[in-house]
XYZ file of C-alpha atoms in Angstrom:
566
model
C -52.588 121.493 20.636
C -55.440 123.101 18.709
C -58.940 121.969 19.598
C -61.758 121.351 17.173
C -64.052 124.130 15.971
C -67.553 122.854 15.255
C -69.391 125.135 12.833
C -73.153 124.932 13.115
C -73.449 125.872 9.437
C -71.983 122.434 8.697
C -72.969 120.460 11.799
C -75.709 117.834 11.763
C -77.861 119.436 14.435
C -81.535 120.226 14.106
C -83.106 121.859 17.128
C -86.829 121.715 17.843
C -89.091 124.252 19.528
C -91.684 121.726 20.727
C -91.324 118.683 22.938
C -91.622 115.266 21.234
C -95.156 113.945 21.567
C -94.018 110.749 23.309
C -91.605 112.442 25.727
C -92.464 111.966 29.409
C -89.376 113.232 31.244
C -87.203 116.324 30.984
C -84.050 114.637 29.671
C -86.008 112.933 26.883
C -87.535 116.239 25.809
C -84.334 118.276 25.896
C -81.892 115.767 24.410
C -84.203 115.396 21.400
C -85.008 119.101 21.103
C -81.335 120.103 21.340
C -80.347 117.659 18.594
C -78.323 115.273 20.753
C -80.245 112.057 20.052
C -82.922 110.707 17.731
C -85.242 107.755 18.218
C -84.591 104.777 15.930
C -87.074 102.344 17.492
C -88.756 101.841 20.850
C -85.938 101.962 23.390
C -83.261 102.294 20.677
C -81.509 105.630 20.122
C -79.064 107.169 17.663
C -76.434 109.527 19.087
C -75.865 112.584 16.899
C -72.616 114.605 16.846
C -73.284 116.794 19.901
C -74.721 113.926 21.898
C -71.870 111.610 20.988
C -69.361 114.167 22.288
C -71.106 114.274 25.664
C -71.290 110.483 25.739
C -67.579 110.250 24.850
C -66.698 112.692 27.635
C -68.542 110.553 30.171
C -66.695 107.502 28.817
C -63.373 109.332 29.122
C -63.937 110.223 32.768
C -65.016 106.679 33.594
C -62.015 105.242 31.750
C -59.532 107.582 33.451
C -60.738 106.714 36.945
C -60.870 102.984 36.234
C -57.336 103.079 34.851
C -56.256 104.993 37.969
C -57.136 102.044 40.233
C -55.193 99.628 38.030
C -58.130 98.180 36.107
C -57.362 96.783 32.652
C -59.694 97.490 29.748
C -60.860 94.703 27.453
C -63.720 94.336 24.999
C -65.850 91.209 24.975
C -68.552 90.367 22.424
C -72.166 91.460 22.830
C -73.398 88.348 20.980
C -72.963 85.508 23.447
C -73.590 81.744 23.510
C -76.363 80.284 25.652
C -74.285 77.711 27.529
C -72.461 79.974 30.041
C -75.758 81.553 31.094
C -77.354 78.128 31.421
C -74.533 77.118 33.744
C -75.435 79.913 36.174
C -79.200 79.612 35.702
C -79.525 83.117 34.326
C -80.708 81.951 30.888
C -84.044 81.297 32.607
C -83.799 83.774 35.498
C -83.653 86.791 33.213
C -87.000 85.798 31.721
C -88.481 87.996 29.013
C -85.848 90.742 29.490
C -83.208 88.623 27.766
C -82.812 89.045 24.003
C -82.572 85.473 22.710
C -81.833 84.482 19.116
C -80.789 81.519 16.982
C -78.142 81.344 14.314
C -78.719 79.647 10.943
C -77.675 76.301 12.420
C -80.215 76.511 15.242
C -77.686 77.426 17.938
C -78.974 79.537 20.837
C -77.423 82.933 21.524
C -78.233 86.062 23.512
C -77.412 89.739 23.439
C -75.494 90.372 26.649
C -77.305 92.187 29.474
C -74.199 91.832 31.663
C -71.043 89.741 31.388
C -70.193 87.964 34.657
C -70.165 84.552 33.002
C -67.935 85.559 30.108
C -65.410 87.394 32.279
C -65.254 84.383 34.599
C -64.456 82.137 31.638
C -61.832 84.616 30.425
C -60.016 84.635 33.760
C -60.253 80.833 34.018
C -58.504 80.644 30.646
C -55.854 83.288 31.394
C -55.072 82.968 35.109
C -53.792 79.770 36.712
C -51.827 80.892 39.785
C -52.367 83.146 42.797
C -49.511 85.183 41.291
C -51.876 86.201 38.462
C -54.278 87.761 40.965
C -55.738 90.106 42.030
C -56.908 91.474 38.705
C -59.600 93.977 37.747
C -60.948 93.905 34.193
C -63.459 96.283 32.643
C -65.143 97.181 29.398
C -67.358 99.986 28.093
C -69.810 98.265 25.839
C -73.368 98.177 24.527
C -75.788 96.071 26.584
C -79.259 94.809 25.757
C -82.415 94.235 27.810
C -85.843 93.713 26.318
C -87.702 96.177 28.535
C -91.450 95.627 28.629
C -92.054 99.352 28.339
C -88.962 101.228 27.199
C -89.536 104.875 27.964
C -87.927 108.092 29.176
C -85.571 108.328 26.194
C -82.018 107.129 26.859
C -82.824 106.865 30.561
C -84.417 103.455 30.074
C -83.669 101.890 26.728
C -83.431 98.388 25.344
C -79.921 99.137 24.085
C -77.582 101.145 26.308
C -73.911 101.838 26.970
C -72.473 100.529 30.211
C -69.151 100.237 31.966
C -68.955 96.867 33.667
C -65.908 95.776 35.626
C -65.058 92.615 37.526
C -62.545 91.926 40.264
C -60.933 88.547 40.907
C -59.259 87.795 44.241
C -58.150 84.729 46.169
C -59.457 85.898 49.564
C -62.516 87.623 50.981
C -60.224 90.335 52.331
C -58.931 90.902 48.808
C -62.506 91.177 47.512
C -63.263 93.784 50.185
C -60.242 95.807 49.012
C -61.300 95.615 45.355
C -64.823 96.634 46.357
C -63.451 99.618 48.303
C -61.303 100.649 45.322
C -64.358 100.689 43.067
C -66.460 102.535 45.619
C -63.871 105.312 45.857
C -63.401 105.412 42.070
C -67.165 105.767 41.576
C -67.257 108.690 43.964
C -64.533 110.432 41.939
C -66.331 109.659 38.673
C -69.672 111.076 39.752
C -68.066 114.111 41.351
C -66.186 114.856 38.121
C -69.402 114.417 36.153
C -71.049 116.989 38.401
C -73.788 114.614 39.550
C -75.557 114.893 42.876
C -75.680 111.314 44.161
C -76.289 109.125 47.192
C -74.676 105.787 48.066
C -77.450 103.452 49.191
C -77.644 99.888 50.443
C -79.272 97.719 47.781
C -80.424 94.208 46.958
C -78.365 91.920 44.734
C -81.246 90.771 42.502
C -80.368 88.493 39.585
C -76.672 89.323 40.009
C -76.406 87.343 43.224
C -73.761 87.809 45.889
C -73.759 89.398 49.318
C -72.969 93.085 49.832
C -74.444 95.480 47.301
C -74.685 99.270 47.048
C -76.294 101.583 44.514
C -75.235 105.046 43.446
C -78.458 106.987 42.994
C -78.916 110.423 41.427
C -81.965 112.162 42.967
C -84.370 113.193 40.201
C -88.136 113.316 39.764
C -87.780 111.084 36.691
C -86.105 108.345 38.725
C -87.654 104.883 38.879
C -85.985 103.968 42.176
C -87.182 105.143 45.571
C -84.587 105.550 48.285
C -84.796 106.376 51.950
C -82.506 108.895 53.589
C -82.203 109.427 57.339
C -81.923 113.093 58.384
C -80.228 112.140 61.672
C -77.605 109.557 60.692
C -75.770 108.342 57.604
C -78.300 105.606 56.770
C -79.411 105.533 53.125
C -80.923 102.618 51.225
C -83.064 101.701 48.298
C -86.477 101.016 49.803
C -86.298 97.472 48.395
C -83.250 96.819 50.607
C -84.583 98.148 53.914
C -84.974 95.496 56.574
C -86.156 95.678 60.168
C -85.203 93.557 63.142
C -87.826 91.251 64.601
C -88.964 92.595 67.994
C -91.134 90.101 69.904
C -93.503 91.445 72.549
C -95.173 89.876 75.570
C -98.609 88.682 74.469
C -99.385 86.573 77.521
C -102.101 88.945 78.732
C -104.060 88.875 75.486
C -107.432 87.094 75.931
C -108.354 84.019 73.951
C -109.335 84.272 70.304
C -112.864 85.607 69.855
C -114.873 85.100 66.680
C -116.728 88.151 65.349
C -119.758 88.377 63.101
C -118.607 90.668 60.242
C -120.886 90.249 57.221
C -119.921 91.920 53.937
C -116.427 92.929 55.102
C -114.044 91.255 52.618
C -111.629 94.207 52.552
C -109.578 95.917 55.223
C -111.476 99.163 54.636
C -114.913 97.607 55.140
C -113.707 95.601 58.146
C -112.150 98.619 59.887
C -115.284 100.672 59.287
C -117.570 97.883 60.547
C -115.614 97.401 63.791
C -114.647 101.067 64.165
C -110.971 100.216 64.533
C -107.896 101.567 62.723
C -106.650 99.533 59.785
C -103.356 99.141 61.645
C -105.115 96.856 64.158
C -105.957 94.364 61.429
C -103.848 91.688 59.764
C -103.923 91.575 55.983
C -103.147 88.211 54.380
C -102.076 88.321 50.752
C -102.207 85.063 48.811
C -99.748 84.470 45.983
C -98.715 81.481 43.914
C -95.027 80.589 43.889
C -94.347 78.204 41.025
C -98.003 77.225 41.333
C -98.084 76.652 45.123
C -100.169 79.001 47.267
C -98.268 81.019 49.862
C -99.813 83.479 52.361
C -98.041 86.700 53.364
C -99.148 88.634 56.431
C -98.731 92.405 56.818
C -100.432 95.063 58.957
C -103.753 96.092 57.444
C -102.662 99.698 56.905
C -99.640 98.707 54.799
C -99.290 97.683 51.168
C -97.280 94.698 49.991
C -94.276 95.520 47.785
C -94.538 92.888 45.073
C -90.989 93.639 43.887
C -89.736 92.542 47.310
C -91.903 89.435 47.186
C -90.615 88.500 43.742
C -87.019 89.174 44.790
C -87.436 86.931 47.828
C -88.741 83.992 45.813
C -86.551 84.499 42.720
C -86.019 82.697 40.425
C -89.417 81.117 41.121
C -92.406 82.643 39.318
C -94.740 84.682 41.538
C -98.315 85.646 40.694
C -101.421 86.715 42.586
C -104.116 84.123 43.198
C -107.343 84.318 41.210
C -110.948 83.390 42.049
C -110.384 79.977 40.488
C -107.657 79.201 43.028
C -110.218 79.268 45.850
C -112.360 76.584 44.231
C -112.179 73.313 46.135
C -110.154 74.883 48.971
C -112.334 74.816 52.097
C -109.417 76.229 54.117
C -109.326 79.387 51.983
C -112.334 81.705 52.241
C -111.922 84.653 49.926
C -111.898 87.930 51.861
C -111.835 86.173 55.242
C -108.459 84.400 55.303
C -106.657 84.198 58.639
C -103.296 82.596 59.467
C -104.767 80.367 62.166
C -105.870 77.035 60.709
C -104.492 77.564 57.209
C -103.455 73.964 56.953
C -100.880 73.228 54.275
C -100.402 76.832 53.143
C -96.922 78.240 53.837
C -97.238 81.414 55.931
C -94.735 84.266 55.709
C -95.036 87.594 57.490
C -93.525 91.024 57.764
C -91.418 91.577 60.931
C -94.152 93.873 62.219
C -96.174 90.695 62.798
C -93.745 89.803 65.579
C -94.346 87.054 68.151
C -96.730 88.307 70.839
C -98.469 90.903 68.675
C -102.269 90.683 68.600
C -104.449 91.155 65.532
C -107.931 91.202 64.073
C -107.925 88.946 61.041
C -110.038 86.556 59.011
C -111.632 83.574 60.761
C -111.551 81.400 57.621
C -115.351 81.447 57.551
C -117.643 83.451 55.298
C -118.649 86.723 57.028
C -116.504 86.000 60.097
C -113.340 87.570 61.534
C -111.418 86.887 64.729
C -109.805 89.182 67.272
C -107.056 88.568 69.835
C -105.198 86.423 67.286
C -101.639 86.350 68.618
C -98.552 85.592 66.519
C -96.643 82.669 67.991
C -99.601 81.567 70.094
C -102.435 81.122 67.625
C -100.384 80.794 64.463
C -96.770 80.266 63.467
C -94.802 82.267 60.937
C -92.564 80.039 58.832
C -90.341 82.916 57.745
C -90.164 86.649 58.362
C -89.558 88.777 55.275
C -89.605 92.567 54.834
C -92.277 92.927 52.184
C -94.208 96.128 52.931
C -93.922 99.301 50.880
C -91.707 101.678 52.864
C -93.462 104.935 53.740
C -92.248 108.424 54.551
C -91.727 108.610 58.300
C -91.018 104.902 58.846
C -88.318 104.564 61.508
C -84.695 104.484 60.426
C -83.373 100.938 61.038
C -80.206 102.460 62.519
C -81.408 105.272 64.784
C -85.218 105.303 64.729
C -85.655 108.783 63.195
C -88.404 109.100 60.591
C -87.062 108.379 57.097
C -87.323 110.761 54.145
C -88.148 109.277 50.741
C -87.038 110.541 47.348
C -86.989 109.387 43.724
C -83.687 108.720 42.009
C -81.973 107.361 38.914
C -79.643 104.407 39.403
C -76.327 105.460 37.856
C -74.055 102.819 39.365
C -74.220 99.540 41.241
C -71.463 97.564 42.958
C -71.652 93.971 44.191
C -69.551 91.591 46.221
C -70.482 88.523 44.213
C -68.408 86.067 46.184
C -67.988 82.650 44.575
C -71.337 82.189 42.804
C -69.868 82.446 39.308
C -66.522 80.916 40.244
C -68.400 77.875 41.551
C -70.427 77.603 38.347
C -67.273 77.494 36.220
C -64.902 75.950 38.789
C -62.641 78.983 38.658
C -59.639 77.931 40.752
C -56.025 79.018 40.814
C -53.036 77.332 42.390
C -52.588 78.833 45.864
C -49.440 79.639 47.813
C -49.621 76.241 49.526
C -49.726 74.408 46.217
C -53.444 73.609 46.474
C -56.351 74.900 44.361
C -58.014 78.051 45.690
C -61.513 79.073 44.600
C -61.523 82.670 43.306
C -63.932 85.273 44.709
C -65.422 88.016 42.540
C -66.908 91.481 42.514
C -69.056 93.090 39.827
C -69.344 96.829 39.289
C -71.506 98.723 36.775
C -71.998 102.303 35.635
C -74.712 103.303 33.181
C -72.708 105.498 30.812
C -75.561 106.525 28.517
C -77.899 106.737 31.516
C -75.454 109.137 33.194
C -75.964 111.553 30.285
C -79.708 111.512 30.918
C -79.196 111.853 34.683
C -76.997 114.903 34.118
C -79.674 116.427 31.915
C -82.346 115.747 34.546
C -80.367 117.331 37.356
C -78.811 120.339 35.636
C -81.351 121.542 33.062
C -83.378 124.703 33.617
C -86.403 126.242 31.935
C -84.284 127.314 28.949
C -82.635 123.992 28.175
C -79.620 121.844 28.964
C -76.784 123.126 31.135
C -73.744 120.865 31.058
C -70.846 120.701 33.483
C -67.562 121.732 31.839
C -66.037 118.227 31.787
C -68.908 116.652 29.871
C -70.118 119.518 27.651
C -69.797 119.068 23.861
C -67.702 122.265 23.758
C -66.114 124.703 26.189
C -67.513 127.803 24.500
C -70.494 128.431 22.258
C -69.657 131.414 20.021
C -72.726 133.116 18.558
C -72.572 135.432 15.532
C -75.609 137.616 16.234
C -75.731 139.425 12.959
C -74.494 139.325 9.389
C -71.102 139.251 7.675
C -69.071 141.306 10.161
C -70.339 139.378 13.171
C -69.784 136.011 11.460
C -66.253 137.049 10.497
C -65.438 138.073 14.076
C -67.062 134.924 15.504
C -64.957 132.706 13.249
C -61.777 134.653 14.038
C -62.392 134.394 17.804
C -63.171 130.690 17.410
C -59.863 130.046 15.654
C -57.933 131.903 18.357
C -59.671 129.927 21.086
C -59.091 126.686 19.213
C -55.395 127.433 18.892
C -55.294 127.802 22.686
C -56.844 124.343 23.112
C -60.398 125.503 23.783
C -63.177 123.401 22.254
C -65.517 125.686 20.315
C -69.016 125.408 18.920
C -69.653 128.426 16.699
C -73.045 129.431 15.341
C -72.057 130.885 11.972
C -75.359 130.114 10.250
C -76.325 132.765 7.733
C -79.965 133.789 7.454
C -80.827 132.685 11.010
C -82.095 135.383 13.344
C -80.165 136.339 16.502
C -83.189 135.326 18.580
C -83.144 131.787 17.213
C -79.374 131.550 17.756
C -79.661 132.746 21.369
C -82.476 130.285 22.038
C -80.455 127.444 20.521
C -77.375 128.380 22.551
C -79.327 128.119 25.791
C -81.053 124.916 24.676
C -77.746 123.220 23.735
C -76.257 124.145 27.110
C -72.514 124.783 26.595
C -71.179 126.364 29.847
C -69.908 129.632 28.323
C -71.564 131.652 25.561
C -69.625 134.327 23.666
C -71.681 136.684 21.507
C -70.344 138.731 18.597
C -73.164 141.239 18.334
C -73.947 144.939 18.188
C -70.469 146.121 19.302
C -68.545 144.044 16.796
C -67.180 147.151 15.078
C -65.647 148.220 18.414
C -64.033 144.828 18.935
C -66.249 144.116 21.948
C -68.041 140.857 22.633
C -70.382 139.619 25.347
C -69.522 136.739 27.660
C -72.401 134.896 29.313
C -72.349 132.176 31.933
C -74.992 129.657 30.849
C -75.747 128.437 34.364
C -75.950 131.747 36.243
C -77.018 133.968 33.357
C -74.370 136.564 34.288
C -73.250 138.717 31.335
C -70.230 140.937 30.749
C -69.032 142.963 27.760
C -65.291 142.730 27.134
C -62.772 143.558 24.415
C -62.040 140.488 22.281
C -58.500 140.009 23.600
C -59.665 140.205 27.220
C -62.546 137.793 26.561
C -60.176 135.281 24.979
C -57.736 135.663 27.888
C -60.561 135.127 30.389
C -61.707 131.929 28.675
C -58.248 130.445 28.156
C -57.271 131.163 31.764
C -60.024 128.850 33.067
């Protein structure tokens, strides 16, 4: 079957020599410069012909692998009623990221960020018996999130294309099987796309559920930080890393001793005043959780990861205390707070503040600190929570080796949701014993449009984009580097390749210099470039590998045979 020939003389593609002024990351710069996408509004992008072909190729690969595991494709609306999301609490939990709107009758609607609720309702309507399950449903559809600062081009937009699938089983063992099917399918998808990726333990966030893993593509433009152990197979998003509580024997620590420490309201000034390392001090961060003050203790040399704090207390609102919050609170002395004698304030701590460990911390008096303050003896921790920012070299939770940190783009996420959504909608089927059985669910997402940006980030070089063969907008970019004779040969070669099923992009533009055409060919990034140039009269063309830069001059027939044999 003949493949399409795209002629650049007729194609809507306008390449740019300079980076867009607002572009911050490589994929944003190159996808705009190469004529793949154009900005419509903040976080909203139009896909032009070349870009749409790449996007469609990613969709095709995703669809093929989902179909291969027996998933069934459906298409649900993007405009959704409020009520299902109220039933699960996510109408409020999503906060400002949710696009909310009213119809002319005053009814509340939203633009779907993800579709757990709607798929649950669909299965409740369609499936009534255990014989109807298990079932895996998926869609490839536009999603919406009102990002506070949409940036990085299609990498982080307010409108984006996503594959979301959902499994429905009657047993936890069945859910584990569906989860494993998706995990394996995702590995095949990302390998076919040519992405370098890591599978990392992750938090569930607003999705809920128990087990959760992310598929992360290492890239400097990534907004996620993950930890990788060089000695074992441990890998996790830093937000998901937890450490076991390891109590120590603090019986030999002397009694608490109050210290005179004027003008030392910060860890830095305290450590300098006492000539001790910051790691010997206990930092106590005060936050308000739905208006109530909560104290969080961490070692003085570590920073608190507010994302972890917010995730722990979600859906409650978390904010830092202000100077006004100290007014009228004699138990809270700004800059000198200690966990001993905090009164009615809830005290949480990082596992490093284990029972028996001894600290220098605030004495709850102006200009005073205390030493020999022992966890479990002098103060109690109501709950231990991993809340510090993970650092390079922190011990691996599995083997103890120092962790390596890297930035990455989240390209996929899989969840064992359990029965959270089934409980909300009373999703039951008639079981084998004739009694109702509550269904258990999994949720699995791939950022389809984000995968295009991730591919650009990982594979581009200093000349432009460099697509893998399966996702490229064409198999061969034919360049007519000259006038009439070269254009005639380029078009003839293109037709022969097309007849053999090869997808061709041919630069047949008249009046455009060879230099501009060569630059555009490297910017656009099709894997193979064929040039009809100075030896056209001899019937010789040049073949160039876009990724390696290797060139070879061949007779036309041999060049065509080489390309069609691949």
